[in-house]
XYZ file of C-alpha atoms in Angstrom:
371
model
C -105.899 94.267 -113.730
C -108.679 96.475 -112.319
C -108.786 100.202 -112.948
C -108.089 100.904 -109.304
C -105.092 98.553 -109.294
C -103.732 100.140 -112.457
C -103.976 103.636 -111.026
C -102.272 102.525 -107.820
C -99.492 100.866 -109.813
C -98.980 104.065 -111.782
C -98.858 106.057 -108.547
C -96.282 103.707 -107.060
C -94.136 104.074 -110.190
C -94.250 107.868 -110.012
C -93.299 107.812 -106.331
C -90.513 105.327 -106.952
C -88.984 107.627 -109.555
C -89.368 110.653 -107.326
C -87.808 109.035 -104.284
C -85.019 107.603 -106.376
C -84.054 111.053 -107.581
C -84.193 112.417 -104.041
C -82.204 109.536 -102.599
C -79.527 109.761 -105.283
C -79.187 113.472 -104.693
C -79.037 112.682 -100.977
C -81.893 115.107 -100.408
C -79.217 117.194 -98.734
C -78.514 119.977 -101.157
C -79.740 121.931 -104.127
C -77.886 119.860 -106.740
C -76.693 120.683 -110.199
C -78.173 118.434 -112.852
C -75.981 115.371 -113.193
C -75.906 113.034 -116.157
C -76.701 109.359 -115.907
C -75.287 106.500 -117.994
C -77.376 104.018 -119.929
C -76.518 100.421 -120.826
C -74.385 101.780 -123.676
C -71.102 103.513 -122.883
C -71.960 107.196 -122.591
C -70.486 110.398 -121.241
C -71.344 112.144 -118.016
C -71.435 115.879 -117.563
C -72.930 118.477 -115.251
C -75.112 121.439 -116.071
C -76.550 124.386 -114.216
C -80.126 124.129 -112.970
C -80.984 127.537 -111.558
C -83.575 128.428 -108.965
C -84.864 131.639 -107.454
C -83.248 134.023 -106.663
C -80.518 133.111 -109.154
C -80.537 134.908 -112.471
C -82.601 133.440 -115.271
C -81.018 132.512 -118.583
C -82.078 135.843 -120.092
C -80.291 137.706 -117.319
C -83.353 138.909 -115.358
C -84.045 137.594 -111.848
C -86.591 134.846 -111.431
C -89.649 135.627 -109.297
C -89.454 134.181 -105.758
C -90.398 130.497 -105.738
C -89.894 130.047 -109.487
C -87.403 127.486 -110.748
C -85.684 127.201 -114.105
C -83.719 124.490 -115.847
C -81.922 126.206 -118.703
C -80.708 122.957 -120.305
C -84.082 121.202 -120.219
C -85.696 124.434 -121.331
C -88.501 125.263 -118.940
C -89.579 127.398 -115.993
C -92.124 126.482 -113.320
C -93.521 127.688 -109.993
C -94.477 124.883 -107.570
C -96.516 125.582 -104.411
C -94.975 127.775 -101.741
C -92.339 126.015 -99.654
C -91.156 123.628 -102.350
C -87.479 123.228 -103.240
C -85.639 121.357 -105.951
C -84.653 118.052 -104.354
C -82.986 116.417 -107.348
C -82.069 117.109 -110.956
C -80.551 115.110 -113.812
C -79.338 115.889 -117.311
C -78.934 112.803 -119.536
C -76.254 113.132 -122.199
C -77.354 109.973 -124.000
C -79.003 109.469 -127.370
C -82.199 108.055 -125.844
C -85.595 109.730 -125.728
C -85.209 111.022 -122.167
C -83.318 114.296 -121.743
C -83.501 114.561 -117.955
C -85.774 115.301 -115.035
C -86.257 117.450 -111.956
C -87.856 116.678 -108.608
C -89.551 119.338 -106.473
C -90.368 118.508 -102.864
C -91.873 120.213 -99.795
C -89.485 118.203 -97.607
C -86.689 120.199 -96.024
C -83.109 118.999 -96.201
C -83.266 118.137 -92.497
C -86.409 116.039 -93.011
C -84.705 114.214 -95.876
C -81.706 113.430 -93.680
C -83.961 112.121 -90.929
C -85.847 109.902 -93.379
C -82.593 108.180 -94.252
C -82.188 107.144 -90.599
C -85.394 105.104 -90.534
C -86.757 102.070 -92.371
C -89.861 102.229 -94.516
C -92.302 99.702 -95.886
C -94.214 100.106 -99.125
C -96.936 102.197 -97.461
C -94.421 104.429 -95.721
C -92.608 104.814 -98.996
C -95.763 106.179 -100.588
C -96.243 108.695 -97.779
C -92.607 109.804 -98.009
C -92.865 111.396 -101.437
C -96.626 111.729 -101.783
C -96.500 115.472 -102.397
C -93.436 115.524 -104.646
C -93.697 116.919 -108.168
C -91.609 115.571 -111.027
C -90.882 117.108 -114.411
C -89.531 114.660 -116.975
C -88.369 115.897 -120.380
C -88.224 113.895 -123.612
C -87.262 114.451 -127.232
C -90.014 114.695 -129.840
C -88.169 113.811 -133.054
C -91.321 112.746 -134.904
C -93.357 115.863 -134.170
C -96.094 113.997 -132.278
C -98.882 115.847 -130.549
C -99.194 115.695 -126.776
C -102.191 113.370 -127.117
C -100.358 111.028 -129.494
C -97.386 110.771 -127.132
C -99.507 110.235 -124.013
C -101.412 107.393 -125.657
C -98.357 105.644 -127.163
C -96.232 103.184 -125.113
C -92.787 104.557 -124.284
C -91.299 101.178 -125.239
C -92.683 98.340 -127.400
C -94.896 96.069 -125.340
C -95.284 98.636 -122.562
C -98.273 100.640 -121.413
C -98.838 104.277 -122.368
C -99.161 107.024 -119.788
C -102.885 107.089 -120.488
C -103.496 103.570 -119.126
C -106.591 103.604 -116.860
C -106.865 107.373 -117.309
C -108.839 109.801 -119.410
C -106.938 112.093 -121.781
C -108.337 115.602 -121.955
C -107.055 118.303 -124.318
C -105.510 121.329 -122.644
C -103.614 124.473 -123.551
C -100.731 125.544 -121.294
C -99.447 129.052 -122.021
C -100.308 128.592 -125.688
C -98.652 125.161 -125.929
C -100.333 121.928 -127.046
C -101.014 119.802 -123.956
C -103.206 117.085 -122.463
C -104.381 116.480 -118.929
C -104.410 112.895 -117.589
C -107.360 112.300 -115.258
C -108.216 109.276 -113.139
C -110.895 107.206 -114.837
C -113.069 106.937 -111.741
C -115.535 108.944 -109.692
C -112.798 111.069 -108.126
C -111.499 112.143 -111.566
C -108.361 113.703 -110.067
C -105.666 115.140 -112.328
C -102.561 112.924 -112.188
C -100.333 114.470 -114.848
C -99.909 116.857 -117.753
C -98.057 116.271 -121.003
C -96.966 119.475 -122.728
C -95.507 119.597 -126.232
C -93.206 122.587 -126.748
C -90.056 123.493 -128.686
C -89.550 119.956 -130.012
C -89.831 118.349 -126.575
C -92.381 116.713 -124.294
C -92.669 117.818 -120.677
C -94.321 115.306 -118.363
C -95.498 116.988 -115.168
C -96.816 114.621 -112.486
C -97.503 114.128 -108.787
C -99.025 111.427 -106.600
C -101.138 113.648 -104.352
C -104.239 115.233 -105.894
C -104.653 117.991 -104.882
C -101.253 119.078 -103.617
C -100.928 120.888 -100.323
C -101.642 124.535 -101.053
C -102.339 124.075 -104.773
C -103.531 121.639 -107.419
C -101.446 120.126 -110.190
C -103.589 122.180 -112.544
C -102.405 125.330 -110.772
C -98.769 124.260 -111.093
C -99.197 123.422 -114.789
C -100.489 126.928 -115.456
C -97.121 128.321 -114.322
C -95.175 126.196 -116.821
C -93.271 128.085 -119.503
C -91.067 126.522 -122.184
C -87.923 128.573 -122.842
C -85.134 128.417 -125.381
C -82.898 125.610 -124.142
C -79.210 126.100 -123.431
C -76.740 123.664 -125.044
C -76.308 120.306 -123.385
C -73.049 119.877 -121.465
C -70.239 118.072 -123.234
C -70.045 114.459 -122.039
C -66.842 113.199 -120.515
C -65.531 109.680 -120.921
C -66.833 106.995 -118.579
C -66.040 103.328 -118.262
C -68.584 100.864 -119.718
C -71.432 99.974 -117.326
C -70.456 96.304 -117.084
C -66.911 97.241 -116.116
C -68.178 99.772 -113.551
C -70.578 97.219 -112.058
C -67.800 94.637 -112.019
C -65.610 96.980 -110.004
C -68.399 97.396 -107.416
C -68.861 93.615 -107.268
C -65.158 93.079 -106.607
C -65.097 95.752 -103.901
C -68.200 94.317 -102.248
C -66.679 90.837 -102.223
C -63.468 92.162 -100.669
C -65.324 94.292 -98.084
C -67.452 91.374 -96.874
C -64.467 89.025 -96.864
C -62.540 91.546 -94.770
C -65.407 92.018 -92.317
C -65.537 95.795 -92.845
C -69.050 97.254 -92.538
C -67.801 100.715 -93.499
C -66.184 99.373 -96.679
C -69.482 97.667 -97.552
C -71.407 100.914 -96.936
C -69.143 102.782 -99.373
C -70.517 100.564 -102.156
C -74.174 101.140 -101.208
C -76.869 103.686 -101.996
C -76.716 106.816 -99.884
C -80.068 106.455 -98.135
C -82.023 103.213 -98.478
C -81.435 99.632 -99.574
C -84.508 98.222 -101.314
C -85.277 94.685 -100.077
C -87.781 92.402 -101.858
C -87.597 88.777 -100.653
C -88.667 85.645 -102.519
C -89.781 82.175 -101.458
C -89.394 79.439 -104.077
C -88.873 82.132 -106.685
C -92.112 83.964 -105.849
C -92.526 87.280 -103.976
C -92.737 86.710 -100.234
C -95.096 89.653 -99.753
C -94.257 93.293 -99.182
C -90.988 95.183 -99.514
C -88.737 97.133 -97.198
C -86.637 100.236 -97.671
C -83.856 99.482 -95.200
C -81.926 102.477 -93.880
C -78.321 102.158 -95.041
C -77.174 103.774 -91.779
C -79.061 101.171 -89.711
C -77.920 98.352 -91.983
C -74.297 99.430 -91.591
C -74.597 99.590 -87.807
C -76.163 96.119 -87.668
C -73.480 94.691 -89.940
C -70.778 96.276 -87.801
C -72.249 94.626 -84.693
C -72.428 91.205 -86.350
C -68.875 91.412 -87.625
C -67.675 92.462 -84.164
C -69.464 89.466 -82.643
C -67.869 87.183 -85.267
C -71.154 85.303 -85.714
C -71.815 86.177 -89.364
C -69.888 85.230 -92.485
C -70.795 86.640 -95.891
C -69.349 85.344 -99.145
C -69.955 87.226 -102.390
C -69.380 85.648 -105.788
C -68.305 88.695 -107.852
C -69.383 87.088 -111.132
C -71.819 89.531 -112.753
C -75.245 88.252 -113.738
C -77.570 90.287 -115.950
C -80.791 91.423 -114.295
C -83.534 89.742 -116.366
C -85.997 92.524 -115.484
C -83.624 95.329 -116.452
C -80.911 94.444 -118.984
C -78.901 97.564 -118.095
C -78.319 96.429 -114.496
C -76.625 93.458 -112.896
C -76.562 91.368 -109.733
C -74.166 89.122 -107.850
C -74.998 86.212 -105.566
C -74.055 86.134 -101.894
C -74.311 83.532 -99.134
C -74.959 84.679 -95.553
C -73.963 82.116 -92.911
C -75.431 82.601 -89.436
C -74.911 80.408 -86.402
C -77.688 78.030 -87.402
C -78.655 78.800 -90.975
C -77.394 79.799 -94.394
C -79.239 82.176 -96.738
C -78.787 83.098 -100.392
C -79.265 86.800 -101.148
C -78.863 88.371 -104.590
C -77.297 91.836 -104.516
C -78.476 94.107 -107.342
C -76.167 96.790 -108.731
C -77.262 99.903 -110.607
C -75.823 103.206 -111.755
C -78.618 105.616 -112.756
C -76.645 108.715 -111.744
C -73.199 107.774 -112.978
C -72.168 106.142 -109.703
C -72.580 102.374 -109.620
C -73.697 101.046 -106.235
C -75.355 98.135 -104.488
C -78.933 99.433 -104.485
C -81.249 96.494 -103.740
C -81.317 92.967 -102.359
C -83.437 89.925 -103.164
C -83.282 87.283 -100.407
C -84.162 83.880 -101.873
C -85.412 82.319 -98.623
C -88.016 84.779 -97.379
C -87.662 87.708 -95.015
C -84.293 87.968 -93.225
C -84.916 88.097 -89.488
C -81.512 89.007 -88.114
C -79.262 92.028 -88.155
C -78.256 93.835 -90.340
C -81.554 93.345 -92.214
C -83.575 94.243 -89.120
C -82.588 96.327 -86.107
C -83.515 93.635 -83.558
C -83.077 89.925 -84.205
C -86.492 88.275 -84.408
C -85.684 84.609 -85.025
């Protein structure tokens, strides 16, 4: 892998996380932080994530444009015009405690985005100016540099891959700056060690509109964290995914596009086709609204039959998620499409599709039939 390819891959990963948070929150409101389950059976709870002009945890008002997450234990001031587009608190025993997304996109812009399709390039442009703050436990007392240069999971790549690690000091806290290892040498992220936690501050665009990531990092303040919310009982992930699979199978069998849509992500369906088991080239973020309309039209015309086998299969690329196999019968062809199920925010849904025979060329996968 070249340095340039590695940096691009890292950028795509950051954007994917950012858009996922925004999509799950619907991009339609200033959400409370919501817990997310992991492959183990865990509890889900909500917590307050305050923003200006709400009162800070100490009781004094926050300055205009400053945001605080009392549970994750930090305060930050993004560039003017940013809002919190998504927030999560994880009540699991894993390393990750939660994350926040800050975006310059208005709620109206986010709604409009969900009414259009996007390819991989459009996906990058969608969240290119978003800022994410991810928070992790530091049980072993590592320094910021040690954590940034250590893989998050065995066999993985550390945050520092294809980047230079420069020591920094953020409001008196141990920190490092991650810088592109090329002629541009743009700052891509900061890792700050404070109060027994790591704070990973990142963005895709360098510099941001109206400010640099360095400017945003200077506003970061670690605060005494409020207690985590008490988890409430949830059903095991496999059982939750199985329920979605059964409902999907029934919805397709009954020819109800609206019933199918109720089991889908709120904004986009991620589509990544294969040919002979290999990527067919490119991806598509299909608008769920457009997909639903296309499916409704096909069902009304009675020229499409979809059969879903609700038997859960474990996703080999992500053991905590599952997929089911479906067969789509058109007038003159039959296609196998795997439907992937996930539940990162406590709500299990059909979130992505993997056609096994190349790009689908008929509704609902496209808005106008092209084959």
